[in-house]
Coordinates of C-alpha atoms and ligand atoms in Angstrom, one line a residue:
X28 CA 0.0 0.0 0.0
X29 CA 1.0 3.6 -0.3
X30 CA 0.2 5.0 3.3
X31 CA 0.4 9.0 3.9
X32 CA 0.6 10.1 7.8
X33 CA -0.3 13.1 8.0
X34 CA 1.3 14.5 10.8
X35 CA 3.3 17.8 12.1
X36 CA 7.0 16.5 11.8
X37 CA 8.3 12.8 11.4
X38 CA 10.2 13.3 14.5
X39 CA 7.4 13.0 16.5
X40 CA 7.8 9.1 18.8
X41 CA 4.0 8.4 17.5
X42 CA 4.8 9.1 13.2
X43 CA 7.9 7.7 13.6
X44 CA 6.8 4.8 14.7
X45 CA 3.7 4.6 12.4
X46 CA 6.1 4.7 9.3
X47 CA 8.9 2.3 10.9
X48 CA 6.1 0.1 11.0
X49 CA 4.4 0.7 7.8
X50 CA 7.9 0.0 6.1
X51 CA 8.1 -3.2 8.2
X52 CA 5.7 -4.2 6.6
X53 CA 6.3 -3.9 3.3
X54 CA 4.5 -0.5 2.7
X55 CA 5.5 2.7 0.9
X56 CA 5.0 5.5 4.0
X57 CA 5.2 9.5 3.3
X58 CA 5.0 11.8 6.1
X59 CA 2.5 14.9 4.9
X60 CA 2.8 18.2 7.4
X61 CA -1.3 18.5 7.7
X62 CA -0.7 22.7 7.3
X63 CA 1.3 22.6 4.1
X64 CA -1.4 20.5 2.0
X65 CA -3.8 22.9 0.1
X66 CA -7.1 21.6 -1.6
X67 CA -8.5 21.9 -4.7
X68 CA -12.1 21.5 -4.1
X69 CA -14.2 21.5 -7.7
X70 CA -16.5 18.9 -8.4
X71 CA -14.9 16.7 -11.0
X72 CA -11.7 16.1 -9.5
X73 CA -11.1 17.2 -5.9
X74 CA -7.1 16.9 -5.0
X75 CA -5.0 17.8 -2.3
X76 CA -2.0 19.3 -3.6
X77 CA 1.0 19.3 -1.4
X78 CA 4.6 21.2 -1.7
X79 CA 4.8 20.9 -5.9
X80 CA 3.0 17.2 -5.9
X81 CA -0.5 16.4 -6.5
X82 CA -1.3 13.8 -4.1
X83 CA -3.0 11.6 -5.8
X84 CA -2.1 7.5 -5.3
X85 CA -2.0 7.3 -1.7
X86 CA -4.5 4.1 -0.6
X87 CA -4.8 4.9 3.1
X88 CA -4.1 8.1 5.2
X89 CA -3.0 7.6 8.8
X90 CA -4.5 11.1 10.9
X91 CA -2.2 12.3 13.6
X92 CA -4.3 15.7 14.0
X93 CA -3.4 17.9 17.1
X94 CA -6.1 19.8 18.5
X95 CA -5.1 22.8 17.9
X96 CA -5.8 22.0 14.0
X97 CA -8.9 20.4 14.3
X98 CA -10.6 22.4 11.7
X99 CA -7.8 22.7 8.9
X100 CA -7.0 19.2 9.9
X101 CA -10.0 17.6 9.4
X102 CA -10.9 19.3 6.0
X103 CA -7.7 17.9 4.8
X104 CA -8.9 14.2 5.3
X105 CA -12.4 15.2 4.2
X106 CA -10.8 16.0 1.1
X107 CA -9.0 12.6 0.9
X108 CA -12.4 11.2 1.4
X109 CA -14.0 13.1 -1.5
X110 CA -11.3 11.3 -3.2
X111 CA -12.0 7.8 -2.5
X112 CA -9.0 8.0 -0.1
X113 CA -10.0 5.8 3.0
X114 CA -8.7 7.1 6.6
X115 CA -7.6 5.5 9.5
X116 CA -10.0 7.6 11.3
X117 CA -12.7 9.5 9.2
X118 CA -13.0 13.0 9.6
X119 CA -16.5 13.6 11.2
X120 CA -15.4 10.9 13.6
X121 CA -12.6 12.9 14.5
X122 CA -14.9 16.2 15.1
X123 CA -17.4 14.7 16.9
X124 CA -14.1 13.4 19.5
X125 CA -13.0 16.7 19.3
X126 CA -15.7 18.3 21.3
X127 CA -15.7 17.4 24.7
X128 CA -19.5 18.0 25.1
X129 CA -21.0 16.3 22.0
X130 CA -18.8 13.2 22.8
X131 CA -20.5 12.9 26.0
X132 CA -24.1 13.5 24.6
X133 CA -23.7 10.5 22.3
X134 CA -22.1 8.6 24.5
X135 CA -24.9 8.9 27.0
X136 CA -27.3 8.1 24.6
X137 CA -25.6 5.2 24.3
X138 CA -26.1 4.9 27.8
X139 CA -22.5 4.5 28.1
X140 CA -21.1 5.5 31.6
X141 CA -19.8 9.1 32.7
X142 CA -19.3 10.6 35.8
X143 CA -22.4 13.1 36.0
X144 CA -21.9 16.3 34.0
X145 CA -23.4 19.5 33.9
X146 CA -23.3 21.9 31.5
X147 CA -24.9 25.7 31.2
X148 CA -25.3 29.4 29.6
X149 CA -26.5 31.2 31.8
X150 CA -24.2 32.5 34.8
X151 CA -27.7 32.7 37.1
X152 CA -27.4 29.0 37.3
X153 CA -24.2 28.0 38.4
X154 CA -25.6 27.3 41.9
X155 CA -28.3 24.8 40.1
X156 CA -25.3 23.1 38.5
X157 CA -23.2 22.6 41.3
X158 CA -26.3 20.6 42.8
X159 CA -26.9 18.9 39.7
X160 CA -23.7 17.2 40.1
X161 CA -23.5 16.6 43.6
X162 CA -21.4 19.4 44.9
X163 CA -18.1 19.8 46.0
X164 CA -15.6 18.7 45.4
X165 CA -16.5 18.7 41.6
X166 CA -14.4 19.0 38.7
X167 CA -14.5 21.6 36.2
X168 CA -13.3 21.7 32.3
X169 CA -12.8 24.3 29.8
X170 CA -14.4 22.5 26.7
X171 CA -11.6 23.5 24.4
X172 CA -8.8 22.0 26.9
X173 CA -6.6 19.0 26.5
X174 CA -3.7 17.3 28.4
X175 CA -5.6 18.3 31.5
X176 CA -4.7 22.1 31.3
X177 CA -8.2 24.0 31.9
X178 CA -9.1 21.3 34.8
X179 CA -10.0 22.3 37.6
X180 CA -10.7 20.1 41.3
X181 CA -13.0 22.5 43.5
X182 CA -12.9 21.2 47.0
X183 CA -16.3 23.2 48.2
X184 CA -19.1 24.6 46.9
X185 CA -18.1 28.3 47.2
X186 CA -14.8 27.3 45.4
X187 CA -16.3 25.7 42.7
X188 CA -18.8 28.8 42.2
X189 CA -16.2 31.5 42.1
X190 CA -13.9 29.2 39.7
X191 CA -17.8 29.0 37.4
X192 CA -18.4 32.8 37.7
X193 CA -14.8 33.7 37.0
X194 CA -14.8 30.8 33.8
X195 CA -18.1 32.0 32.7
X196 CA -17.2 36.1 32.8
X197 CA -14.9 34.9 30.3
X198 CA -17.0 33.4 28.3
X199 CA -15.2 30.4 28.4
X200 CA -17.7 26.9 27.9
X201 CA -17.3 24.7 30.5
X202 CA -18.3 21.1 32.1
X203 CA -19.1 21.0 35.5
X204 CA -18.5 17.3 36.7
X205 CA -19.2 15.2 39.8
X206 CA -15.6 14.4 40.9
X207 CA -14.6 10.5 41.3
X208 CA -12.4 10.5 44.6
X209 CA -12.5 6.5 44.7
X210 CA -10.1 6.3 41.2
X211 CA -7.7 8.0 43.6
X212 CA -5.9 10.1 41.0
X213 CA -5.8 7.5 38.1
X214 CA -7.2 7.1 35.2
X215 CA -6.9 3.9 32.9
X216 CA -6.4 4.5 28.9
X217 CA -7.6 1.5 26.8
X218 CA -6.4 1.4 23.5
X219 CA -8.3 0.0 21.1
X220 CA -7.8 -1.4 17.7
X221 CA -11.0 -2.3 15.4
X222 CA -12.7 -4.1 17.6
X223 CA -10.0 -4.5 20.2
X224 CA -8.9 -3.2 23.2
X225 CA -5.0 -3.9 22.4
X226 CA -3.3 -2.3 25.2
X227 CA -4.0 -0.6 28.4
X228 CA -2.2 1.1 30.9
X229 CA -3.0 2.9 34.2
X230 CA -2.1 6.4 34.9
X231 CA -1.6 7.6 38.2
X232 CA -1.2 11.7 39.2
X233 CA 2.2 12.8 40.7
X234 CA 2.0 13.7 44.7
X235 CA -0.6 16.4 45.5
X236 CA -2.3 16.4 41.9
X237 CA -5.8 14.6 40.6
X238 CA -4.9 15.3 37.4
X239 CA -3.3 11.5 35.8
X240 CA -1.7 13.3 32.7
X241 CA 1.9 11.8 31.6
X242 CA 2.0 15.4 30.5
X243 CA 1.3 16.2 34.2
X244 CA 4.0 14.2 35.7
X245 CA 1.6 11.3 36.0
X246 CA 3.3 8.1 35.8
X247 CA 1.7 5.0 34.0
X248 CA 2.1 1.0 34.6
X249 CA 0.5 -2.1 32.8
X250 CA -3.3 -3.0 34.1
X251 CA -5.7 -6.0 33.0
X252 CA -8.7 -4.3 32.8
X253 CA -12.2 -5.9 33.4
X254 CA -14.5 -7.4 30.9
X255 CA -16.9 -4.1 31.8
X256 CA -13.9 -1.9 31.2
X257 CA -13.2 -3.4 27.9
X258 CA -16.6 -3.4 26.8
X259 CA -17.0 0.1 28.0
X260 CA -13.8 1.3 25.7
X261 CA -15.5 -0.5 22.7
X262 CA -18.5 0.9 23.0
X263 CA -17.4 4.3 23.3
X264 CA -14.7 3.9 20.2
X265 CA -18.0 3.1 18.5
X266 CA -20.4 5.3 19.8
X267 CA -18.3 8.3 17.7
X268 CA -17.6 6.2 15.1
X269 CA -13.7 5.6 15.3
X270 CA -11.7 2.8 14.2
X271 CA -8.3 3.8 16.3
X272 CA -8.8 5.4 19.9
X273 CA -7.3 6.0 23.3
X274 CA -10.1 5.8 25.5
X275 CA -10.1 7.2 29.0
X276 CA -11.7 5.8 31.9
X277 CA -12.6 6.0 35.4
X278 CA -12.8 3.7 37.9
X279 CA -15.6 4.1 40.1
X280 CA -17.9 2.2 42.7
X281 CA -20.1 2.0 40.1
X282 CA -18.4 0.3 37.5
X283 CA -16.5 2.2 34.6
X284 CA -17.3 6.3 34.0
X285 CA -15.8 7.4 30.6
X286 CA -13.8 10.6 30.7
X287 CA -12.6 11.2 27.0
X288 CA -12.0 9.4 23.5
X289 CA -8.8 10.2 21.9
X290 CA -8.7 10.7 17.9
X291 CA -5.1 10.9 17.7
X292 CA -3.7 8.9 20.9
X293 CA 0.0 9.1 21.7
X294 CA 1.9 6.2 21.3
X295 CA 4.9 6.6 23.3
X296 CA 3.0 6.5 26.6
X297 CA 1.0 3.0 25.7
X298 CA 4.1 1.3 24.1
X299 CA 6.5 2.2 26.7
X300 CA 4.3 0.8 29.4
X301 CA 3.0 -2.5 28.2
X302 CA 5.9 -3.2 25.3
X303 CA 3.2 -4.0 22.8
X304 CA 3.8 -3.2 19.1
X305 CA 1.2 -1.2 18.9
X306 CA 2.0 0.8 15.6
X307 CA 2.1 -2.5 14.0
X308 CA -1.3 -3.2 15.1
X309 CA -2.5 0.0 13.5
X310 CA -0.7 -0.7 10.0
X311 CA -2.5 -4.2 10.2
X312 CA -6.2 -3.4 11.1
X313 CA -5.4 -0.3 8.1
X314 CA -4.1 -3.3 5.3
X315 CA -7.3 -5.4 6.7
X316 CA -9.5 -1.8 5.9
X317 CA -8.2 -1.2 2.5
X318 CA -8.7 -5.0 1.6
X319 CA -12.2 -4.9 2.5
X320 CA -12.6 -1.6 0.6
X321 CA -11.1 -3.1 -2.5
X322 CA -13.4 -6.2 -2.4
X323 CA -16.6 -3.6 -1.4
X324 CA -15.4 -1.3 -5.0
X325 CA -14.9 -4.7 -7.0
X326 CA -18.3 -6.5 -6.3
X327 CA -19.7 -2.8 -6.7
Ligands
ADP515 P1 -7.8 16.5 29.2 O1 -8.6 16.1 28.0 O2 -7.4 17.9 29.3 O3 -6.7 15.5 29.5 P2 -9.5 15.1 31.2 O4 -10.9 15.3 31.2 O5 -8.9 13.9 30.6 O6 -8.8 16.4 30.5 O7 -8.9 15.3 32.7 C1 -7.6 15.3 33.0 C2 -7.3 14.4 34.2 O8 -8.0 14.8 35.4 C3 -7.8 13.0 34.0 O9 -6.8 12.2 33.3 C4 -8.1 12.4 35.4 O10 -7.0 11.9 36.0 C5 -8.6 13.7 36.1 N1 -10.1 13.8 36.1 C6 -10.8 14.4 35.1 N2 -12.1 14.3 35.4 C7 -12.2 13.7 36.6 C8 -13.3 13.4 37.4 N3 -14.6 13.7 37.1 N4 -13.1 12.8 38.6 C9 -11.8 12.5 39.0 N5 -10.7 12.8 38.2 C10 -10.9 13.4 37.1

């Protein structure tokens, strides 16, 4: 296959290892800086055009999209769709991860567990919220925040509403949320592969911090998770419609709470911790996807 990552820079741990793999395994691997491709979006021939190439015979993109360029990002692989391109990840997937609110809304309609979460407009009813969740101490997220910077662990109630007001005078969206004491600052990220959890790992907070983050300081060992904690990582990959994801997860006293799905997880983290090829994994489950496509566009 001819596999494009697109990615930032090729020295990043998780593209490199993405293309040592893909080349391990017999594939031809380019490394495409997301911000330097530039579209050409008419009706009969969409293309993505990319330095002084047209980018036209890759099989199989591989997104590695940071956050912060969601919105080019994602229009460059929508643009690989338009062209028959298939992606590891497809770009409304992606989106829908990338919101921290509507990932929760489908999730619960899913009925998929979560820590109880509030969310409102109007300043008058932060008091409302705070009860809707339990009250202190409760947790409370910016929506556009990510390695746990905009998180926030309000130990009463007159904490967390000052931290609301204050967020909400900026007019900054946030997620009020019941706070989990009994996962004891750690988190566990599953992830999954198709339809397989194919590593996890538990993360635990540095002294004096909730916040599990490797990024933090948090420091991460091997787990076995639970069938209820597997199912609950599946079932959440699913819900948004993602093939590849690092899912997030509490555990609580009632069974598994889901705290994010990750679009692009990291792979340093995961493969440091448990040893697991799991680059390899991803080139596999994206030769089985482009075998099934090609059978799907022959019998059409
Ligand atoms: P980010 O996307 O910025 O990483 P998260 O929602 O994953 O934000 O939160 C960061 C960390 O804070 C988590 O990994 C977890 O350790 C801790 N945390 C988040 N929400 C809760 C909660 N409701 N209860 C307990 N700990 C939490």
């Amino acid at each position: 296959m001819k596999i494009g990552i697109l990615s930032r820079s090729s020295n990043i741990y998780s593209t490199k290892r993405l293309m040592e793999a893909g080349r391990a395994r017999g594939h031809e691997v380019d490394v495409i800086d997301t911000l330097k491709c530039y579209m050409d979006i008419t009706s009969k021939k969409p293309m993505v055009h990319y330095q002084e190439r047209v980018l036209d015979d890759f099989d199989a993109i591989i997104p590695r999209i940071g956050a912060s360029i969601t919105f080019y990002g994602t229009a460059v692989i929508r643009q690989f769709e338009m062209m028959g391109v298939s992606s590891l990840n497809e770009s409304v997937a992606i989106s829908r991860s990338r919101d921290k609110l509507r990932s929760l809304q489908l999730l619960s309609r899913k009925g998929i567990g979560l820590p109880i979460t509030g969310f409102a407009h109007s300043t008058k009813m932060t008091q409302e919220l705070i009860k809707l969740v339990g009250g202190a101490p409760l947790v409370i997220k910016l929506l556009e925040g990510t390695q746990g910077k905009g998180v926030v662990l309000a130990e009463t109630d007159g904490a967390a509403e000052s931290v609301i007001d204050a967020f909400r005078e900026m007019d900054a969206n946030i997620l009020v949320q019941e706070f989990i004491k009994e996962a004891r600052g750690s988190d566990i990220r599953c992830f999954v592969v198709g339809d397989q959890v194919v590593a996890s790992m538990k993360r635990t907070a540095k002294l004096g911090e909730f916040r599990s983050n490797l990024h933090r300081g948090g420091s991460a060992e091997v787990i076995s998770i639970t069938t209820e904690e597997r199912q609950a990582a599946l079932d959440a990959t699913k819900a948004l419609g993602l093939n590849v994801a690092g899912v997030d997860l509490l555990r609580s006293d009632r069974g598994p709470l889901i705290m994010e799905v990750n679009s692009s997880p990291g792979l340093n983290g995961i493969e440091t911790a448990t040893g697991k090829d799991v680059a390899g994994m991803i080139i596999e489950y994206l030769e089985k996807m482009d075998k099934d496509s090609t059978e799907t566009k022959g019998r059409g």
